[in-house]
């Protein structure tokens, strides 16, 4: 047996580069990202927040079936997308729509799943974004296999797989971490620890000192990062992506953040958490701290902010328009993609439905 | 032909010599006609697929140095290298889940589940992702992969080593579920499964691994076609996988009694070949479905229902089923009471209203 490499252990406290007051806090291991990168990240944060707010409103208006929002977690969403290069892949969950959009998917295509038009609304290969996974942790294994295939072909692809704190209790989380470490694959496991799995708090998910501590058990580094500090997230995720790209294997990154709203509109979060707790996280808002920093450093002026707001409003307006239109649905599509080539049995079932629709329309 | 013929001296020892030929002796374009076991036919199919298509890879538990607990992957790592055939950590969801990612990224994984019941940890990946990804992405992502599962009893295996789990998979839209009953089909169907753009659950009857037959590697199989394996005019025996042997044996016995039994090997359980099966039953007017799995809510039930629906007007008698009992699979010393056998098939045939 070899001695455990304690450098794999995460720090006692999460990495932070800009504190809650918008002040830069120098770190011995991680440099503050460039001004340009922070400006880009802030613009993306503004869009992300606006998309979250718009989607929450669309649920209330009955235009979306459901929206698991990432309000409060936008820094994680944005950093995950920005850390990846063009040929890389993102494996998101249902809560990661902002990340999916930040990777280039059109907002209305990202909402196809949650609106109920289809189970996924974009071509994964066009964006390097896997379909959003609703079963927990299953997509982590897909990410690992995807990275394995890339490695076998000698391609430089890095895969970033997202999950929440609840998913770290699933068997697939452990199998994915283990496979990735054994085969030394270029995977970044990015856990957004937002303190709750629907209603169940983190204390019921793990007895470990942190989720990042689990990494050493698989022989990979674990990193803890302030999940509301986009600067720290960019630095830590970039390190993990670079490590994967160098061929040094996977990394587990745990971001400490907070889900500001209920799990979805179907959930009442007053039943399981105190308002004071939620209120305490308002002060740690991921947008305001980087904004304060950028303003103080004169890296963001009124004109730039106005332009960002205008862009975000434009995205929201387009999304509203798209969601308020009712696309024509083709019932034949029910049968079209189950197999590459439709079998006789499904052909017969389509005939049955087709006939039923025709009779209904004739009788109407 | 630069291959050496298989030796015929192996008996029941699966470990001996079921492997592929020495590296370099195989030519992918060259076809062979040889007598071999089903295990060797499956091994040959894997080797030929690996040789022909760089995208194909084989992985699972003990499939590398050991060559699989049933030796189906014997010699593949030696011939094709660790990158093409390798052992994984012992985690079935991990095996299937990573295969999903590989298929997304352009490869054709052929994975082995060690035993039927040990495939169950992968069930969520199979049902929620393998079966659905093509549909979920409107065909943008297809899942060309094969999950090989040794299944069924008849080998005296202890608990969890003899289950017939095909109904769970057959019930899942998007999966193609296949089970061969002889070495030729084992070769041709596995090649077709690997070539399919859709995911295939390939259920290998354990008790037939060491059965022998002539395999012509130039013969291709249609993954969506049942096969009439014996012609007959009085009754149609419908079966698949391990039970086809029982059906054929029963047909022999019926011939001795003066009844002409036709035997249909379903081969692909889903998508189901209604045309071949219904046409067969229309020719005889009587049918018995034979399968090892518990009968309740089973593939046998589905076949029975379809034949009733599609052939009712020509049926001389109710379609009967001969299946395993609705009990957990029997321990080795009870197995002979559990498994559908020839006598049970003959009793079912006797009950098909012959007097009229």
XYZ file of C-alpha atoms in Angstrom:
720
model
C 0.000 0.000 0.000
C 1.238 3.444 -0.824
C 0.825 6.326 1.594
C -2.081 8.603 0.758
C -0.997 11.728 -1.057
C -2.312 14.395 1.296
C -1.925 17.035 -1.409
C -5.102 15.484 -2.817
C -7.005 16.778 0.222
C -8.992 19.984 -0.100
C -8.252 22.990 2.014
C -10.077 23.584 5.282
C -11.821 26.584 3.803
C -13.031 27.167 0.250
C -10.819 29.099 -2.136
C -11.956 32.710 -2.380
C -10.467 35.453 -4.575
C -13.088 38.194 -4.180
C -14.872 38.417 -0.849
C -18.488 39.302 -0.075
C -17.633 42.996 -0.008
C -16.087 42.924 -3.469
C -12.515 43.083 -2.204
C -9.830 40.993 -3.864
C -8.236 38.518 -1.433
C -4.854 37.323 -2.688
C -4.292 33.564 -2.690
C -0.912 31.792 -2.716
C -2.061 29.205 -5.289
C -4.623 30.898 -7.459
C -4.206 34.133 -9.407
C -7.125 36.449 -9.957
C -8.443 35.936 -13.510
C -7.722 38.726 -15.995
C -9.860 41.858 -16.081
C -11.199 40.843 -19.456
C -12.226 37.417 -18.182
C -13.977 38.918 -15.176
C -15.820 41.409 -17.377
C -16.896 38.565 -19.639
C -17.990 36.541 -16.601
C -19.965 39.446 -15.192
C -21.819 39.978 -18.451
C -22.660 36.293 -18.458
C -23.824 36.514 -14.833
C -26.174 39.365 -15.703
C -27.645 37.272 -18.517
C -27.881 34.224 -16.264
C -29.761 36.060 -13.531
C -32.132 37.568 -16.059
C -32.804 34.164 -17.619
C -33.505 32.666 -14.190
C -35.897 35.481 -13.298
C -37.617 35.257 -16.667
C -38.056 31.503 -16.440
C -39.471 31.742 -12.924
C -41.998 34.228 -14.297
C -42.798 31.947 -17.239
C -43.656 29.157 -14.808
C -46.063 31.442 -12.953
C -47.634 32.350 -16.286
C -48.060 28.682 -17.176
C -45.692 28.863 -20.137
C -43.146 26.493 -18.598
C -44.197 23.228 -16.956
C -41.497 23.557 -14.331
C -38.237 25.458 -13.775
C -35.572 24.287 -11.344
C -33.896 27.645 -10.973
C -30.257 28.362 -10.280
C -30.940 31.720 -8.642
C -27.979 32.322 -6.354
C -25.862 29.761 -8.184
C -25.195 31.771 -11.328
C -21.470 32.068 -10.649
C -21.173 28.268 -10.765
C -23.280 28.128 -13.909
C -21.237 30.725 -15.735
C -17.811 29.523 -14.601
C -18.540 25.931 -15.651
C -19.247 27.075 -19.190
C -16.359 29.548 -19.359
C -13.774 27.055 -18.074
C -14.268 24.844 -21.116
C -12.709 25.267 -24.552
C -14.665 24.897 -27.738
C -14.128 21.168 -28.319
C -14.826 20.298 -24.674
C -18.061 18.852 -23.356
C -20.430 19.802 -20.577
C -22.716 17.223 -18.924
C -25.392 19.255 -17.125
C -28.324 18.468 -14.857
C -31.863 19.830 -14.989
C -30.801 22.785 -12.808
C -28.019 23.861 -15.135
C -29.968 25.624 -17.878
C -27.955 28.811 -17.425
C -24.774 26.844 -17.998
C -26.252 25.216 -21.085
C -27.178 28.639 -22.462
C -23.757 30.048 -21.553
C -22.268 27.286 -23.751
C -24.178 28.707 -26.703
C -27.505 26.876 -26.759
C -30.357 29.261 -27.607
C -32.481 29.946 -24.489
C -35.685 28.780 -26.165
C -33.997 25.513 -27.190
C -32.738 25.003 -23.651
C -36.331 25.411 -22.398
C -37.827 22.744 -24.683
C -37.449 20.120 -21.929
C -38.999 22.279 -19.198
C -41.758 23.591 -21.417
C -42.738 20.054 -22.363
C -42.277 20.177 -26.141
C -39.704 17.384 -26.113
C -37.156 15.769 -23.780
C -34.275 17.867 -25.090
C -34.208 20.769 -27.487
C -30.727 20.988 -28.950
C -28.231 18.859 -30.806
C -25.584 17.918 -28.212
C -22.896 17.617 -30.874
C -23.442 21.186 -32.078
C -22.578 22.679 -28.689
C -20.591 20.075 -26.777
C -23.446 19.918 -24.299
C -25.073 16.617 -23.341
C -28.852 16.553 -22.803
C -29.785 17.824 -19.341
C -30.080 14.827 -17.057
C -33.013 14.494 -14.683
C -32.021 11.186 -13.039
C -29.321 12.052 -10.500
C -25.615 11.331 -11.092
C -26.253 9.101 -14.107
C -24.751 11.714 -16.431
C -21.453 11.596 -14.534
C -20.835 8.127 -15.951
C -21.720 9.319 -19.431
C -19.158 12.091 -19.009
C -16.532 9.563 -17.945
C -17.247 7.311 -20.929
C -17.196 10.281 -23.253
C -13.786 11.305 -21.912
C -12.570 7.710 -22.157
C -13.475 7.583 -25.842
C -11.673 10.877 -26.438
C -8.585 9.632 -24.630
C -8.538 6.373 -26.610
C -8.519 8.407 -29.807
C -5.878 10.790 -28.478
C -8.143 13.827 -28.609
C -7.589 16.732 -26.207
C -11.237 16.899 -25.072
C -11.930 17.721 -21.422
C -15.332 16.884 -19.976
C -16.947 18.825 -17.144
C -19.754 16.976 -15.383
C -22.115 18.786 -13.064
C -24.151 17.494 -10.140
C -25.561 18.692 -6.837
C -24.811 17.746 -3.245
C -27.681 15.232 -3.150
C -26.300 13.369 -6.147
C -23.053 12.649 -4.291
C -25.014 10.044 -2.329
C -25.940 8.139 -5.479
C -24.015 5.034 -6.462
C -23.323 6.381 -9.935
C -21.411 9.311 -8.411
C -18.968 6.898 -6.798
C -18.706 4.651 -9.822
C -18.031 7.634 -12.050
C -15.316 9.034 -9.758
C -13.723 5.614 -9.490
C -13.762 4.848 -13.218
C -12.370 8.288 -14.031
C -9.524 7.922 -11.539
C -8.667 4.329 -12.482
C -8.471 5.202 -16.174
C -6.943 8.644 -15.427
C -9.486 10.447 -17.569
C -9.806 14.179 -18.301
C -12.969 14.766 -16.285
C -13.837 17.596 -13.913
C -16.555 16.598 -11.455
C -18.183 19.850 -10.465
C -20.471 19.582 -7.445
C -22.662 22.573 -6.726
C -23.271 22.110 -3.037
C -26.311 24.338 -2.552
C -27.071 22.860 0.886
C -30.316 21.132 -0.075
C -31.505 18.105 -2.026
C -35.090 19.316 -2.434
C -35.801 19.495 1.316
C -33.030 17.345 2.776
C -30.019 19.238 4.137
C -26.397 18.387 3.438
C -25.990 16.912 6.932
C -28.220 14.030 5.829
C -26.142 13.372 2.694
C -22.716 12.968 4.201
C -20.700 12.661 7.364
C -17.522 13.662 5.533
C -15.745 16.930 6.462
C -16.679 18.171 2.980
C -17.830 16.650 -0.281
C -14.438 17.437 -1.781
C -12.817 15.191 0.825
C -14.315 12.208 -0.969
C -11.844 12.694 -3.790
C -8.826 11.336 -1.945
C -10.603 8.013 -1.547
C -10.542 7.645 -5.310
C -7.029 8.964 -5.703
C -7.854 12.311 -7.218
C -7.533 15.853 -5.891
C -10.505 17.448 -4.159
C -10.943 21.217 -4.272
C -13.292 23.482 -2.332
C -14.232 26.806 -3.731
C -16.551 29.664 -2.808
C -19.444 28.967 -5.162
C -20.583 32.590 -5.167
C -17.180 33.941 -6.164
C -16.939 33.718 -9.932
C -13.256 34.682 -9.861
C -12.342 31.787 -7.576
C -14.545 29.411 -9.549
C -12.857 30.363 -12.802
C -9.414 29.874 -11.283
C -10.138 26.537 -9.613
C -12.108 25.068 -12.516
C -9.449 26.224 -14.970
C -6.792 24.458 -12.921
C -8.892 21.279 -13.001
C -9.549 21.562 -16.747
C -5.850 22.172 -17.425
C -4.929 19.197 -15.284
C -7.252 16.985 -17.293
C -5.931 18.350 -20.564
C -2.345 17.596 -19.498
C -3.320 13.962 -18.980
C -3.065 14.105 -15.191
C -6.583 12.770 -14.620
C -9.789 13.862 -12.966
C -10.498 16.432 -10.254
C -13.435 16.845 -7.894
C -14.415 20.458 -7.319
C -16.987 21.301 -4.658
C -18.507 24.766 -4.873
C -20.166 26.083 -1.714
C -23.244 27.958 -2.806
C -26.910 28.255 -1.938
C -30.185 27.646 -3.738
C -32.020 30.916 -3.141
C -35.417 29.651 -4.296
C -37.345 26.452 -3.730
C -36.293 23.272 -5.574
C -38.909 24.065 -8.223
C -42.218 25.882 -8.285
C -43.804 22.650 -7.011
C -41.998 22.852 -3.686
C -42.608 24.946 -0.536
C -39.245 25.711 1.023
C -40.721 27.358 4.115
C -41.363 23.829 5.400
C -37.708 22.950 5.731
C -35.590 26.110 6.092
C -35.675 29.360 8.008
C -36.059 32.700 6.228
C -33.094 34.068 8.209
C -30.884 31.444 6.603
C -31.996 32.385 3.104
C -31.631 36.072 3.949
C -28.057 35.588 5.120
C -27.114 34.400 1.625
C -28.480 37.532 -0.046
C -25.392 39.362 1.193
C -23.214 36.780 -0.572
C -24.885 37.317 -3.926
C -22.612 36.170 -6.766
C -23.408 39.180 -8.975
C -22.995 42.037 -6.534
C -19.518 41.139 -5.279
C -17.874 40.932 -8.687
C -19.768 44.042 -9.770
C -18.481 45.927 -6.730
C -14.974 44.747 -7.487
C -15.151 45.701 -11.167
C -16.633 49.128 -10.378
C -14.006 49.815 -7.734
C -11.246 48.853 -10.131
C -12.848 50.991 -12.835
C -13.269 47.944 -15.028
C -16.991 48.499 -15.349
C -18.703 51.804 -16.092
C -22.289 52.928 -16.526
C -22.167 52.526 -20.275
C -20.888 48.957 -20.060
C -23.514 48.103 -17.465
C -26.245 49.603 -19.579
C -25.094 47.541 -22.539
C -25.135 44.397 -20.432
C -28.610 45.124 -19.139
C -29.820 45.779 -22.634
C -28.406 42.479 -23.851
C -29.990 40.588 -20.952
C -33.349 42.266 -21.557
C -33.095 41.335 -25.215
C -32.523 37.679 -24.323
C -35.465 37.757 -21.914
C -37.730 39.377 -24.504
C -36.813 36.782 -27.106
C -37.382 33.999 -24.625
C -40.783 35.403 -23.669
C -41.796 35.685 -27.292
C -40.632 32.159 -28.064
C -42.388 30.709 -25.030
C -45.602 32.578 -25.757
C -45.780 31.137 -29.259
C -47.296 27.693 -29.569
C -45.191 25.584 -31.896
C -46.995 23.060 -34.035
C -46.366 19.591 -32.692
C -46.242 16.571 -34.978
C -47.819 13.521 -33.311
C -45.865 11.268 -35.640
C -42.721 12.329 -33.797
C -43.810 10.122 -30.892
C -42.711 7.173 -32.999
C -40.007 8.724 -35.150
C -36.892 8.477 -32.997
C -37.402 5.429 -30.767
C -35.283 3.376 -33.153
C -33.067 4.522 -36.013
C -35.504 2.753 -38.306
C -39.160 2.531 -37.263
C -40.191 -1.112 -36.716
C -43.454 -2.517 -38.097
C -45.037 -2.557 -34.637
C -44.539 1.201 -34.192
C -45.656 1.825 -37.756
C -48.933 0.105 -36.864
C -49.288 2.145 -33.676
C -48.735 5.370 -35.597
C -51.456 4.337 -38.064
C -53.753 3.801 -35.094
C -53.068 7.265 -33.669
C -53.220 8.874 -37.080
C -56.623 7.341 -37.696
C -57.819 8.438 -34.240
C -56.692 12.026 -34.900
C -58.368 12.089 -38.313
C -61.642 10.834 -36.878
C -61.468 13.365 -34.053
C -60.840 16.184 -36.500
C -63.617 14.987 -38.811
C -66.033 14.900 -35.879
C -64.989 18.276 -34.515
C -8.301 -20.516 -45.459
C -5.474 -19.830 -43.096
C -7.341 -20.688 -39.905
C -6.897 -23.964 -38.108
C -10.056 -25.986 -37.710
C -11.443 -26.141 -34.168
C -10.483 -29.234 -32.276
C -13.453 -31.338 -31.286
C -12.040 -32.656 -28.014
C -13.074 -30.007 -25.547
C -16.136 -31.612 -24.027
C -17.725 -29.361 -21.453
C -14.578 -27.475 -20.537
C -15.204 -23.930 -21.579
C -11.757 -22.838 -20.508
C -9.903 -24.880 -23.075
C -9.159 -23.522 -26.470
C -12.325 -21.586 -27.178
C -10.231 -18.616 -28.123
C -9.490 -16.952 -31.358
C -6.564 -17.857 -33.509
C -3.108 -16.526 -32.964
C -2.543 -12.845 -33.720
C -2.091 -12.113 -37.352
C -3.716 -15.224 -38.725
C -7.108 -13.691 -39.170
C -8.157 -11.857 -42.257
C -11.262 -9.790 -41.745
C -12.483 -10.370 -45.263
C -12.147 -14.103 -45.054
C -15.099 -16.259 -44.141
C -14.914 -19.622 -42.472
C -17.266 -22.573 -42.211
C -16.538 -24.626 -39.123
C -18.156 -26.639 -36.412
C -17.839 -24.773 -33.158
C -19.519 -24.173 -29.832
C -21.810 -21.222 -29.251
C -19.120 -19.795 -26.959
C -16.572 -19.989 -29.770
C -19.063 -18.508 -32.239
C -19.632 -15.528 -29.950
C -15.901 -15.144 -29.472
C -15.421 -15.245 -33.237
C -18.118 -12.623 -33.735
C -16.439 -10.288 -31.249
C -13.029 -10.850 -32.801
C -14.296 -10.275 -36.337
C -16.134 -7.112 -35.300
C -13.053 -5.798 -33.491
C -10.909 -6.566 -36.536
C -13.283 -4.913 -38.977
C -14.202 -1.737 -37.139
C -11.845 0.398 -35.062
C -14.805 1.887 -33.225
C -15.756 -1.421 -31.612
C -14.437 -2.112 -28.146
C -15.145 -4.756 -25.534
C -15.076 -4.271 -21.794
C -16.518 -5.543 -18.545
C -15.528 -7.644 -15.546
C -12.848 -10.306 -16.081
C -13.049 -9.976 -19.855
C -9.322 -9.237 -20.207
C -6.667 -11.695 -19.003
C -9.246 -14.258 -17.908
C -11.252 -14.017 -21.122
C -14.584 -13.788 -19.293
C -16.050 -16.242 -16.794
C -17.551 -18.122 -19.752
C -14.459 -17.462 -21.928
C -16.463 -15.532 -24.513
C -13.778 -12.839 -24.692
C -10.881 -15.290 -24.597
C -7.804 -13.996 -26.376
C -9.277 -10.650 -27.374
C -6.989 -8.527 -25.211
C -3.944 -10.481 -26.388
C -4.898 -9.971 -30.001
C -6.340 -6.457 -29.989
C -4.620 -4.900 -26.998
C -5.748 -3.288 -23.751
C -7.286 -0.345 -25.537
C -9.798 -2.490 -27.387
C -10.639 -5.114 -24.760
C -10.193 -4.314 -21.087
C -11.276 -5.027 -17.545
C -13.152 -2.361 -15.619
C -13.755 -1.740 -11.938
C -16.424 -4.084 -10.615
C -19.456 -1.870 -11.111
C -22.157 -2.685 -13.636
C -23.828 0.716 -13.686
C -20.375 2.130 -14.287
C -19.806 -0.244 -17.191
C -23.087 0.572 -18.926
C -23.031 4.268 -17.978
C -19.559 4.773 -19.392
C -20.581 2.804 -22.483
C -23.326 5.404 -23.004
C -20.721 8.170 -23.005
C -18.505 6.212 -25.385
C -21.404 5.658 -27.769
C -22.156 9.391 -27.604
C -18.556 9.975 -28.576
C -18.460 7.787 -31.656
C -17.486 4.352 -30.351
C -19.400 1.062 -30.421
C -19.024 -0.487 -26.978
C -19.820 -4.162 -26.512
C -20.008 -4.747 -22.770
C -20.390 -7.923 -20.782
C -22.569 -8.318 -17.713
C -21.219 -11.332 -15.871
C -24.574 -12.929 -15.019
C -28.230 -12.006 -15.530
C -28.897 -10.938 -11.950
C -25.623 -9.019 -11.763
C -26.773 -6.802 -14.607
C -29.427 -5.282 -12.343
C -27.230 -2.509 -10.902
C -27.077 -1.185 -14.478
C -30.842 -1.228 -14.886
C -31.306 2.514 -14.451
C -28.669 3.278 -17.068
C -30.269 0.790 -19.461
C -33.848 1.969 -19.024
C -33.354 5.692 -18.488
C -30.494 6.363 -20.872
C -29.455 3.527 -23.183
C -33.028 3.028 -24.334
C -34.038 6.680 -24.437
C -31.146 8.828 -25.631
C -31.904 8.432 -29.320
C -35.495 9.462 -28.743
C -34.598 12.196 -26.240
C -32.312 13.866 -28.773
C -34.609 13.317 -31.759
C -32.000 11.048 -33.287
C -29.093 13.494 -32.899
C -27.429 11.017 -30.546
C -27.845 7.326 -31.252
C -26.701 4.542 -28.959
C -24.892 1.903 -31.003
C -23.945 -0.485 -28.226
C -24.416 -4.092 -27.216
C -24.943 -5.303 -23.659
C -24.231 -9.021 -23.509
C -25.979 -10.856 -20.687
C -25.548 -14.603 -20.039
C -28.995 -15.729 -18.859
C -31.180 -18.645 -17.911
C -30.699 -21.880 -15.993
C -29.722 -25.405 -16.788
C -26.143 -25.173 -15.555
C -26.745 -25.946 -11.886
C -25.874 -22.430 -10.865
C -26.580 -21.087 -7.402
C -28.959 -18.253 -6.623
C -28.691 -15.086 -8.776
C -26.806 -16.976 -11.525
C -29.726 -18.431 -13.481
C -32.403 -15.777 -13.874
C -34.285 -15.033 -17.063
C -34.530 -11.257 -17.021
C -35.507 -10.641 -20.656
C -39.007 -9.344 -19.848
C -37.594 -6.348 -17.970
C -35.677 -5.292 -21.073
C -38.322 -6.275 -23.611
C -40.787 -4.016 -21.782
C -38.572 -0.987 -22.413
C -39.229 0.932 -25.654
C -36.049 1.641 -27.584
C -34.222 -1.548 -26.761
C -33.674 -4.376 -29.196
C -33.610 -7.626 -27.224
C -32.034 -10.621 -28.917
C -31.385 -14.200 -27.877
C -29.674 -16.790 -30.087
C -30.423 -20.489 -29.845
C -27.570 -21.993 -31.886
C -23.956 -21.214 -32.801
C -24.771 -19.878 -36.289
C -27.298 -17.392 -34.941
C -24.981 -16.552 -32.067
C -22.388 -15.459 -34.600
C -24.686 -13.776 -37.101
C -26.989 -12.084 -34.592
C -24.100 -10.746 -32.520
C -22.522 -9.303 -35.669
C -25.875 -7.742 -36.581
C -26.273 -6.403 -33.031
C -22.851 -4.740 -33.159
C -23.692 -3.271 -36.575
C -27.061 -1.915 -35.392
C -27.409 1.836 -34.834
C -29.679 1.017 -31.884
C -28.772 -0.451 -28.493
C -29.097 -4.221 -28.256
C -29.534 -6.359 -25.158
C -27.958 -9.625 -26.245
C -29.134 -12.459 -24.018
C -26.904 -15.511 -24.245
C -28.351 -18.835 -23.055
C -25.730 -20.138 -20.647
C -26.734 -23.739 -20.993
C -26.134 -23.614 -24.748
C -22.632 -22.098 -24.564
C -21.090 -25.503 -25.132
C -23.580 -26.764 -27.711
C -22.013 -27.236 -31.136
C -23.033 -26.456 -34.666
C -21.675 -25.421 -38.015
C -21.004 -21.707 -38.294
C -20.611 -20.023 -41.654
C -19.292 -16.561 -40.929
C -20.523 -15.279 -44.281
C -24.141 -15.717 -43.191
C -25.748 -12.496 -42.013
C -28.880 -12.225 -39.885
C -31.717 -9.730 -39.970
C -32.059 -8.404 -36.431
C -35.805 -8.052 -36.791
C -36.661 -11.459 -38.217
C -37.807 -14.604 -36.464
C -36.765 -17.871 -38.002
C -38.721 -21.037 -38.739
C -36.226 -23.650 -37.639
C -38.392 -26.718 -38.338
C -41.279 -27.046 -40.708
C -44.485 -28.728 -39.563
C -48.211 -28.648 -40.223
C -50.119 -29.598 -37.053
C -48.862 -27.258 -34.336
C -46.447 -24.311 -34.024
C -44.022 -24.314 -31.119
C -42.803 -20.749 -30.532
C -39.681 -20.248 -28.500
C -36.386 -18.404 -28.130
C -32.909 -18.793 -26.646
C -32.460 -21.806 -24.387
C -36.001 -23.103 -24.921
C -35.637 -23.619 -28.662
C -33.690 -26.780 -27.923
C -36.622 -28.004 -25.813
C -39.051 -27.146 -28.613
C -36.981 -29.028 -31.187
C -36.727 -32.042 -28.932
C -40.477 -31.929 -28.371
C -41.030 -31.725 -32.133
C -38.988 -34.911 -32.548
C -41.090 -36.650 -29.931
C -44.291 -35.397 -31.542
C -43.133 -36.695 -34.908
C -42.781 -40.121 -33.339
C -46.392 -39.762 -32.148
C -47.507 -38.822 -35.651
C -47.889 -35.089 -35.103
C -46.047 -32.626 -37.278
C -44.711 -29.730 -35.207
C -43.330 -26.540 -36.653
C -40.763 -24.675 -34.532
C -40.318 -20.920 -34.646
C -37.246 -19.323 -33.073
C -38.260 -15.762 -32.239
C -34.580 -14.669 -32.036
C -35.400 -10.980 -31.544
C -37.879 -10.547 -28.688
C -38.392 -6.875 -29.459
C -39.079 -5.340 -31.927
C -41.199 -8.450 -32.416
C -41.600 -10.100 -35.809
C -45.378 -10.495 -35.861
C -45.384 -11.361 -39.526
C -43.269 -14.503 -39.341
C -44.871 -15.746 -36.136
C -48.460 -15.091 -37.238
C -47.898 -16.615 -40.657
C -46.479 -19.702 -39.007
C -49.453 -20.114 -36.695
C -51.864 -19.502 -39.574
C -50.335 -22.542 -41.231
C -51.071 -24.864 -38.315
C -53.948 -23.353 -36.329
C -52.409 -24.373 -33.022
C -49.603 -22.850 -30.974
C -47.615 -23.360 -27.794
C -45.169 -20.761 -26.487
C -42.190 -22.092 -24.549
C -39.864 -20.012 -22.373
C -37.886 -20.496 -19.170
C -38.809 -17.228 -17.455
C -41.683 -17.071 -14.953
C -44.853 -16.902 -17.031
C -46.581 -13.967 -15.354
C -46.222 -10.726 -17.348
C -43.567 -12.410 -19.463
C -42.351 -12.355 -23.059
C -44.241 -15.648 -23.446
C -47.432 -13.856 -22.328
C -46.838 -11.142 -24.899
C -46.305 -13.645 -27.692
C -49.410 -15.549 -26.615
C -51.481 -12.356 -26.614
C -50.231 -11.269 -30.012
C -50.951 -14.658 -31.570
C -54.458 -14.610 -30.074
C -55.096 -11.114 -31.449
C -53.712 -11.766 -34.880
C -54.687 -15.387 -35.513
C -57.902 -15.849 -33.530
C -60.002 -16.778 -36.537
C -57.724 -19.664 -37.527
C -57.019 -21.027 -34.067
C -58.319 -24.531 -33.341
C -57.498 -24.219 -29.659
C -56.329 -21.665 -27.112
C -52.671 -20.711 -27.408
C -50.885 -22.368 -24.523
C -47.761 -21.349 -22.632
C -45.139 -23.593 -21.096
C -42.964 -21.427 -18.863
C -41.017 -21.401 -15.654
C -43.122 -21.246 -12.511
C -43.848 -17.929 -10.789
C -41.251 -18.686 -8.153
C -37.708 -17.416 -7.718
C -35.426 -19.513 -9.885
C -34.868 -22.946 -8.349
C -31.699 -23.970 -6.554
C -29.624 -26.546 -8.435
C -31.284 -29.635 -6.973
C -34.763 -28.302 -7.754
C -33.898 -27.083 -11.215
C -35.189 -30.153 -13.069
C -38.638 -29.555 -11.571
C -38.597 -25.900 -12.472
C -37.399 -25.823 -16.056
C -39.919 -26.347 -18.870
C -39.077 -29.699 -20.407
C -40.230 -31.860 -23.278
C -42.909 -33.654 -21.246
C -44.482 -30.374 -20.262
C -44.499 -29.264 -23.891
C -46.073 -32.545 -24.991
C -48.767 -32.209 -22.325
C -49.528 -28.705 -23.566
C -49.722 -29.918 -27.160
C -52.038 -32.761 -26.093
C -54.438 -30.209 -24.649
C -54.937 -28.350 -27.952
C -58.433 -29.676 -28.765
C -57.386 -32.393 -31.198
C -60.561 -34.451 -30.762
C -62.722 -32.123 -32.921
